[in-house]
Each structure stands twice: as C-alpha cells, then as structure tokens.
Amino acid sequence: MHGPASSGWLLVALCAAAGAYCLLRMRSGAEEQRSAAGGEALMGFGMAAMAVPAAVFTPPSWAWPLYAAVFGAAAVRALWAARAGAHHVHHLVGAAAMVYMSVVMAGSPAHLHGQGGSGIPLLTGALLLYFAGYVLLTGVRLVPVAAVAGSGARSGSDGWGDRPELALACRLSMGIAMVAMLLTL
C-alpha cells in the first residue's frame, strides 16, 4: 500500500524475503509443504509488489484489476484446497484480502493511498481483526517451536525448506505485513 516511503520499503523487503523463502520451501519432499509454499510465495511477492511506495512507482491502471484476477484465482484454488485442510482457509482469507485491497486501490486516486478511509470500514476492520488474531496466535505457536529448535534437538537431515519454525516465522511475517497494509489502505 502507499504510505510513507520508509515503511513501504520495509514491507517490500519483508514480503519479498518471505516469498523467496516460500520458493525455497517448494523444494520440500512433502507434497503438502510444496502446495502451501506455492500459494504463500505468490502472496509474499504480490504483497511486495503492492507495497512499493507510490513516490517511486505508481502502477498503471490495469495493474489493480490484474492483481484482483490473480488473487481471485488463488482464492478459488484455496477454496478448493480447503476441503483437505483447515490451513487453506487462511490462504482463502489472505487471497480474498488481496482481492479486496486491489479493488480498493483501483477505485481510489493514487494521491489518497495511505491516507486511510479508502475501503469499506466494516470489511477492513474485520480483516484487521482476523489478521491481528492470526499474528498473535502464530506468534504464540512460534515461541515453543523456537525454544525446541534452539536446544539442538533437530535432526540434520531437514533442508531449509523443511524447517517448520521458519515456515511459521514466514507466515507470521506475512500476517504482520497484511496488518500494516490494511492499516494504510
């Protein structure tokens, strides 16, 4: 979203790093891990693209409907995958939030981005509550995993793409970025 340039660049870096790690996770031996990582990589890179400060680059008018279409397709895929696991419901909410933000950005002038009040307050508030809750819950879940990982109890056979604590930290980072983006909508 298009708030102050320094926070925009921090969001770009955070989301791009999360997307890059998710691409690395796609090399995992577990099918479930690869499937989730693909959607999360799309989300990370999409969020990075949307967070580029408007002072540096204002996307052309056709970019927002394209974002909405891509994330709409991701939402349909997540809806289909949600039959197999509840984790995909979070992907569905994330993709729907990206569609919502794309539609709001398409309908508001570039100079108003980051001023607040551009979206539907009730929907923006509901998404903020969801992602704030997700961030808090994921942060709590991450603490014990990090303590176990730091104790030397890990086996050396897992690659970087198969480390559950890093995947959880990646999801936490993207949740925090989503909260920041919704706040600046």
PDB file of C-alpha atoms in Angstrom:
ATOM      1  CA  MET A   1       0.000   0.000   0.000  1.00  0.00           C
ATOM      2  CA  HIS A   2       1.211   3.517  -0.346  1.00  0.00           C
ATOM      3  CA  GLY A   3       2.064   5.148   2.964  1.00  0.00           C
ATOM      4  CA  PRO A   4       5.431   6.635   3.936  1.00  0.00           C
ATOM      5  CA  ALA A   5       8.326   5.507   1.727  1.00  0.00           C
ATOM      6  CA  SER A   6      10.475   4.029   4.512  1.00  0.00           C
ATOM      7  CA  SER A   7       7.711   1.761   5.825  1.00  0.00           C
ATOM      8  CA  GLY A   8       6.801   0.858   2.248  1.00  0.00           C
ATOM      9  CA  TRP A   9      10.339  -0.295   1.514  1.00  0.00           C
ATOM     10  CA  LEU A  10      10.429  -2.280   4.757  1.00  0.00           C
ATOM     11  CA  LEU A  11       7.214  -4.026   3.705  1.00  0.00           C
ATOM     12  CA  VAL A  12       8.638  -4.704   0.245  1.00  0.00           C
ATOM     13  CA  ALA A  13      11.772  -6.262   1.761  1.00  0.00           C
ATOM     14  CA  LEU A  14       9.836  -8.315   4.318  1.00  0.00           C
ATOM     15  CA  CYS A  15       7.328  -9.659   1.807  1.00  0.00           C
ATOM     16  CA  ALA A  16       9.932 -10.363  -0.884  1.00  0.00           C
ATOM     17  CA  ALA A  17      12.108 -12.244   1.636  1.00  0.00           C
ATOM     18  CA  ALA A  18       9.081 -14.265   2.765  1.00  0.00           C
ATOM     19  CA  GLY A  19       8.195 -15.016  -0.862  1.00  0.00           C
ATOM     20  CA  ALA A  20      11.762 -16.096  -1.610  1.00  0.00           C
ATOM     21  CA  TYR A  21      11.812 -18.429   1.383  1.00  0.00           C
ATOM     22  CA  CYS A  22       8.476 -19.887   0.279  1.00  0.00           C
ATOM     23  CA  LEU A  23      10.021 -20.631  -3.123  1.00  0.00           C
ATOM     24  CA  LEU A  24      12.779 -22.491  -1.285  1.00  0.00           C
ATOM     25  CA  ARG A  25      10.123 -24.436   0.639  1.00  0.00           C
ATOM     26  CA  MET A  26       8.660 -25.592  -2.673  1.00  0.00           C
ATOM     27  CA  ARG A  27      11.662 -27.941  -2.943  1.00  0.00           C
ATOM     28  CA  SER A  28      10.415 -29.888   0.094  1.00  0.00           C
ATOM     29  CA  GLY A  29       9.873 -33.621  -0.120  1.00  0.00           C
ATOM     30  CA  ALA A  30       6.383 -33.319   1.397  1.00  0.00           C
ATOM     31  CA  GLU A  31       3.571 -32.625  -1.075  1.00  0.00           C
ATOM     32  CA  GLU A  32       1.522 -30.678   1.499  1.00  0.00           C
ATOM     33  CA  GLN A  33       4.534 -28.430   2.201  1.00  0.00           C
ATOM     34  CA  ARG A  34       5.115 -27.758  -1.506  1.00  0.00           C
ATOM     35  CA  SER A  35       1.461 -26.971  -2.156  1.00  0.00           C
ATOM     36  CA  ALA A  36       1.172 -24.484   0.716  1.00  0.00           C
ATOM     37  CA  ALA A  37       4.515 -22.884  -0.127  1.00  0.00           C
ATOM     38  CA  GLY A  38       3.442 -22.071  -3.683  1.00  0.00           C
ATOM     39  CA  GLY A  39       0.422 -20.084  -2.543  1.00  0.00           C
ATOM     40  CA  GLU A  40       2.444 -18.366   0.157  1.00  0.00           C
ATOM     41  CA  ALA A  41       5.160 -17.396  -2.353  1.00  0.00           C
ATOM     42  CA  LEU A  42       2.515 -15.834  -4.598  1.00  0.00           C
ATOM     43  CA  MET A  43       1.133 -13.972  -1.594  1.00  0.00           C
ATOM     44  CA  GLY A  44       4.580 -12.737  -0.497  1.00  0.00           C
ATOM     45  CA  PHE A  45       5.604 -11.453  -3.910  1.00  0.00           C
ATOM     46  CA  GLY A  46       2.150  -9.948  -4.553  1.00  0.00           C
ATOM     47  CA  MET A  47       2.267  -8.114  -1.238  1.00  0.00           C
ATOM     48  CA  ALA A  48       5.799  -6.896  -2.036  1.00  0.00           C
ATOM     49  CA  ALA A  49       4.615  -5.517  -5.376  1.00  0.00           C
ATOM     50  CA  MET A  50       1.645  -3.757  -3.773  1.00  0.00           C
ATOM     51  CA  ALA A  51       3.830  -2.217  -1.049  1.00  0.00           C
ATOM     52  CA  VAL A  52       6.213  -0.357  -3.385  1.00  0.00           C
ATOM     53  CA  PRO A  53       5.925   3.326  -2.398  1.00  0.00           C
ATOM     54  CA  ALA A  54       3.818   5.400  -4.806  1.00  0.00           C
ATOM     55  CA  ALA A  55       6.539   8.072  -4.901  1.00  0.00           C
ATOM     56  CA  VAL A  56       8.806   5.544  -6.615  1.00  0.00           C
ATOM     57  CA  PHE A  57       6.350   3.717  -8.839  1.00  0.00           C
ATOM     58  CA  THR A  58       2.643   4.175  -9.414  1.00  0.00           C
ATOM     59  CA  PRO A  59       1.270   1.087 -11.116  1.00  0.00           C
ATOM     60  CA  PRO A  60      -0.670   1.618 -14.336  1.00  0.00           C
ATOM     61  CA  SER A  61      -4.462   1.495 -14.054  1.00  0.00           C
ATOM     62  CA  TRP A  62      -4.618  -2.030 -15.499  1.00  0.00           C
ATOM     63  CA  ALA A  63      -2.364  -3.463 -12.756  1.00  0.00           C
ATOM     64  CA  TRP A  64      -5.008  -3.421  -9.993  1.00  0.00           C
ATOM     65  CA  PRO A  65      -7.598  -5.450 -11.925  1.00  0.00           C
ATOM     66  CA  LEU A  66      -4.782  -7.851 -12.857  1.00  0.00           C
ATOM     67  CA  TYR A  67      -3.857  -8.241  -9.158  1.00  0.00           C
ATOM     68  CA  ALA A  68      -7.539  -8.833  -8.356  1.00  0.00           C
ATOM     69  CA  ALA A  69      -7.784 -11.512 -11.047  1.00  0.00           C
ATOM     70  CA  VAL A  70      -4.603 -13.305  -9.971  1.00  0.00           C
ATOM     71  CA  PHE A  71      -5.580 -13.313  -6.310  1.00  0.00           C
ATOM     72  CA  GLY A  72      -9.168 -14.201  -7.227  1.00  0.00           C
ATOM     73  CA  ALA A  73      -7.798 -17.318  -8.942  1.00  0.00           C
ATOM     74  CA  ALA A  74      -5.649 -18.000  -5.857  1.00  0.00           C
ATOM     75  CA  ALA A  75      -8.783 -17.673  -3.682  1.00  0.00           C
ATOM     76  CA  VAL A  76     -10.634 -20.215  -5.839  1.00  0.00           C
ATOM     77  CA  ARG A  77      -7.682 -22.598  -5.574  1.00  0.00           C
ATOM     78  CA  ALA A  78      -7.539 -22.106  -1.787  1.00  0.00           C
ATOM     79  CA  LEU A  79     -11.287 -22.717  -1.546  1.00  0.00           C
ATOM     80  CA  TRP A  80     -10.826 -25.988  -3.429  1.00  0.00           C
ATOM     81  CA  ALA A  81      -7.858 -26.971  -1.245  1.00  0.00           C
ATOM     82  CA  ALA A  82      -9.739 -26.081   1.961  1.00  0.00           C
ATOM     83  CA  ARG A  83     -11.630 -29.349   1.572  1.00  0.00           C
ATOM     84  CA  ALA A  84      -8.401 -31.149   2.545  1.00  0.00           C
ATOM     85  CA  GLY A  85      -7.221 -28.972   5.431  1.00  0.00           C
ATOM     86  CA  ALA A  86      -8.212 -26.019   7.566  1.00  0.00           C
ATOM     87  CA  HIS A  87      -4.856 -24.272   6.906  1.00  0.00           C
ATOM     88  CA  HIS A  88      -6.074 -23.480   3.402  1.00  0.00           C
ATOM     89  CA  VAL A  89      -8.914 -21.407   4.858  1.00  0.00           C
ATOM     90  CA  HIS A  90      -6.244 -18.921   5.955  1.00  0.00           C
ATOM     91  CA  HIS A  91      -4.936 -18.856   2.370  1.00  0.00           C
ATOM     92  CA  LEU A  92      -8.501 -18.200   1.216  1.00  0.00           C
ATOM     93  CA  VAL A  93      -8.887 -15.249   3.610  1.00  0.00           C
ATOM     94  CA  GLY A  94      -5.464 -13.899   2.583  1.00  0.00           C
ATOM     95  CA  ALA A  95      -6.232 -14.131  -1.126  1.00  0.00           C
ATOM     96  CA  ALA A  96      -9.651 -12.533  -0.585  1.00  0.00           C
ATOM     97  CA  ALA A  97      -7.981  -9.705   1.356  1.00  0.00           C
ATOM     98  CA  MET A  98      -5.598  -9.151  -1.549  1.00  0.00           C
ATOM     99  CA  VAL A  99      -8.542  -9.022  -3.981  1.00  0.00           C
ATOM    100  CA  TYR A 100     -10.269  -6.517  -1.684  1.00  0.00           C
ATOM    101  CA  MET A 101      -7.179  -4.308  -1.427  1.00  0.00           C
ATOM    102  CA  SER A 102      -6.693  -4.449  -5.212  1.00  0.00           C
ATOM    103  CA  VAL A 103     -10.278  -3.358  -5.832  1.00  0.00           C
ATOM    104  CA  VAL A 104      -9.968  -0.524  -3.310  1.00  0.00           C
ATOM    105  CA  MET A 105      -6.663   0.604  -4.848  1.00  0.00           C
ATOM    106  CA  ALA A 106      -8.195   0.523  -8.345  1.00  0.00           C
ATOM    107  CA  GLY A 107     -11.047   2.746  -7.210  1.00  0.00           C
ATOM    108  CA  SER A 108      -9.078   5.406  -5.345  1.00  0.00           C
ATOM    109  CA  PRO A 109      -6.725   8.056  -6.715  1.00  0.00           C
ATOM    110  CA  ALA A 110      -3.003   7.478  -6.161  1.00  0.00           C
ATOM    111  CA  HIS A 111      -2.608  10.582  -4.006  1.00  0.00           C
ATOM    112  CA  LEU A 112      -5.078   9.193  -1.430  1.00  0.00           C
ATOM    113  CA  HIS A 113      -3.257   5.909  -0.817  1.00  0.00           C
ATOM    114  CA  GLY A 114      -2.037   5.679   2.723  1.00  0.00           C
ATOM    115  CA  GLN A 115      -4.478   8.348   3.924  1.00  0.00           C
ATOM    116  CA  GLY A 116      -6.923   5.792   5.366  1.00  0.00           C
ATOM    117  CA  GLY A 117     -10.637   5.563   4.781  1.00  0.00           C
ATOM    118  CA  SER A 118     -10.407   4.302   1.198  1.00  0.00           C
ATOM    119  CA  GLY A 119     -12.022   0.913   1.823  1.00  0.00           C
ATOM    120  CA  ILE A 120     -15.234  -0.294   3.399  1.00  0.00           C
ATOM    121  CA  PRO A 121     -14.641   0.317   7.116  1.00  0.00           C
ATOM    122  CA  LEU A 122     -16.525  -2.785   8.326  1.00  0.00           C
ATOM    123  CA  LEU A 123     -14.730  -5.140   5.921  1.00  0.00           C
ATOM    124  CA  THR A 124     -11.346  -3.529   6.553  1.00  0.00           C
ATOM    125  CA  GLY A 125     -11.956  -3.801  10.301  1.00  0.00           C
ATOM    126  CA  ALA A 126     -12.973  -7.463  10.042  1.00  0.00           C
ATOM    127  CA  LEU A 127      -9.837  -8.259   8.039  1.00  0.00           C
ATOM    128  CA  LEU A 128      -7.697  -6.323  10.526  1.00  0.00           C
ATOM    129  CA  LEU A 129      -9.207  -8.300  13.413  1.00  0.00           C
ATOM    130  CA  TYR A 130      -8.652 -11.601  11.610  1.00  0.00           C
ATOM    131  CA  PHE A 131      -5.022 -10.897  10.736  1.00  0.00           C
ATOM    132  CA  ALA A 132      -4.207  -9.368  14.133  1.00  0.00           C
ATOM    133  CA  GLY A 133      -5.609 -12.505  15.770  1.00  0.00           C
ATOM    134  CA  TYR A 134      -3.679 -14.676  13.331  1.00  0.00           C
ATOM    135  CA  VAL A 135      -0.447 -12.831  14.124  1.00  0.00           C
ATOM    136  CA  LEU A 136      -0.970 -13.214  17.872  1.00  0.00           C
ATOM    137  CA  LEU A 137      -1.856 -16.905  17.611  1.00  0.00           C
ATOM    138  CA  THR A 138       1.049 -17.651  15.264  1.00  0.00           C
ATOM    139  CA  GLY A 139       3.452 -15.746  17.497  1.00  0.00           C
ATOM    140  CA  VAL A 140       2.370 -17.816  20.480  1.00  0.00           C
ATOM    141  CA  ARG A 141       2.743 -21.025  18.463  1.00  0.00           C
ATOM    142  CA  LEU A 142       6.207 -19.960  17.341  1.00  0.00           C
ATOM    143  CA  VAL A 143       7.688 -19.461  20.807  1.00  0.00           C
ATOM    144  CA  PRO A 144       7.762 -23.156  21.850  1.00  0.00           C
ATOM    145  CA  VAL A 145       8.950 -24.271  18.413  1.00  0.00           C
ATOM    146  CA  ALA A 146      11.858 -21.808  18.517  1.00  0.00           C
ATOM    147  CA  ALA A 147      12.825 -22.974  22.020  1.00  0.00           C
ATOM    148  CA  VAL A 148      12.907 -26.627  20.903  1.00  0.00           C
ATOM    149  CA  ALA A 149      14.805 -25.759  17.720  1.00  0.00           C
ATOM    150  CA  GLY A 150      17.460 -23.845  19.679  1.00  0.00           C
ATOM    151  CA  SER A 151      18.094 -26.750  22.052  1.00  0.00           C
ATOM    152  CA  GLY A 152      19.946 -28.852  19.496  1.00  0.00           C
ATOM    153  CA  ALA A 153      17.100 -31.376  19.234  1.00  0.00           C
ATOM    154  CA  ARG A 154      16.820 -31.020  15.444  1.00  0.00           C
ATOM    155  CA  SER A 155      17.970 -33.721  13.123  1.00  0.00           C
ATOM    156  CA  GLY A 156      20.459 -32.659  10.491  1.00  0.00           C
ATOM    157  CA  SER A 157      18.533 -34.291   7.645  1.00  0.00           C
ATOM    158  CA  ASP A 158      15.987 -31.485   7.143  1.00  0.00           C
ATOM    159  CA  GLY A 159      16.751 -28.896   4.478  1.00  0.00           C
ATOM    160  CA  TRP A 160      15.989 -25.203   4.801  1.00  0.00           C
ATOM    161  CA  GLY A 161      12.657 -25.791   3.074  1.00  0.00           C
ATOM    162  CA  ASP A 162      11.544 -28.361   5.674  1.00  0.00           C
ATOM    163  CA  ARG A 163      12.023 -26.331   8.855  1.00  0.00           C
ATOM    164  CA  PRO A 164       8.596 -25.812  10.432  1.00  0.00           C
ATOM    165  CA  GLU A 165       9.746 -22.952  12.647  1.00  0.00           C
ATOM    166  CA  LEU A 166      10.950 -20.995   9.609  1.00  0.00           C
ATOM    167  CA  ALA A 167       7.706 -21.651   7.740  1.00  0.00           C
ATOM    168  CA  LEU A 168       5.789 -20.415  10.782  1.00  0.00           C
ATOM    169  CA  ALA A 169       8.014 -17.318  11.037  1.00  0.00           C
ATOM    170  CA  CYS A 170       7.407 -16.683   7.338  1.00  0.00           C
ATOM    171  CA  ARG A 171       3.632 -16.863   7.845  1.00  0.00           C
ATOM    172  CA  LEU A 172       3.927 -14.594  10.881  1.00  0.00           C
ATOM    173  CA  SER A 173       5.881 -12.026   8.836  1.00  0.00           C
ATOM    174  CA  MET A 174       3.290 -12.021   6.075  1.00  0.00           C
ATOM    175  CA  GLY A 175       0.490 -11.684   8.642  1.00  0.00           C
ATOM    176  CA  ILE A 176       2.198  -8.651  10.162  1.00  0.00           C
ATOM    177  CA  ALA A 177       2.671  -7.182   6.691  1.00  0.00           C
ATOM    178  CA  MET A 178      -1.018  -7.749   5.913  1.00  0.00           C
ATOM    179  CA  VAL A 179      -1.993  -5.850   9.070  1.00  0.00           C
ATOM    180  CA  ALA A 180       0.296  -2.972   8.053  1.00  0.00           C
ATOM    181  CA  MET A 181      -1.108  -2.929   4.526  1.00  0.00           C
ATOM    182  CA  LEU A 182      -4.712  -2.928   5.757  1.00  0.00           C
ATOM    183  CA  LEU A 183      -3.915  -0.073   8.146  1.00  0.00           C
ATOM    184  CA  THR A 184      -2.628   2.054   5.271  1.00  0.00           C
ATOM    185  CA  LEU A 185      -5.477   1.161   2.920  1.00  0.00           C
TER     186      LEU A 185
END
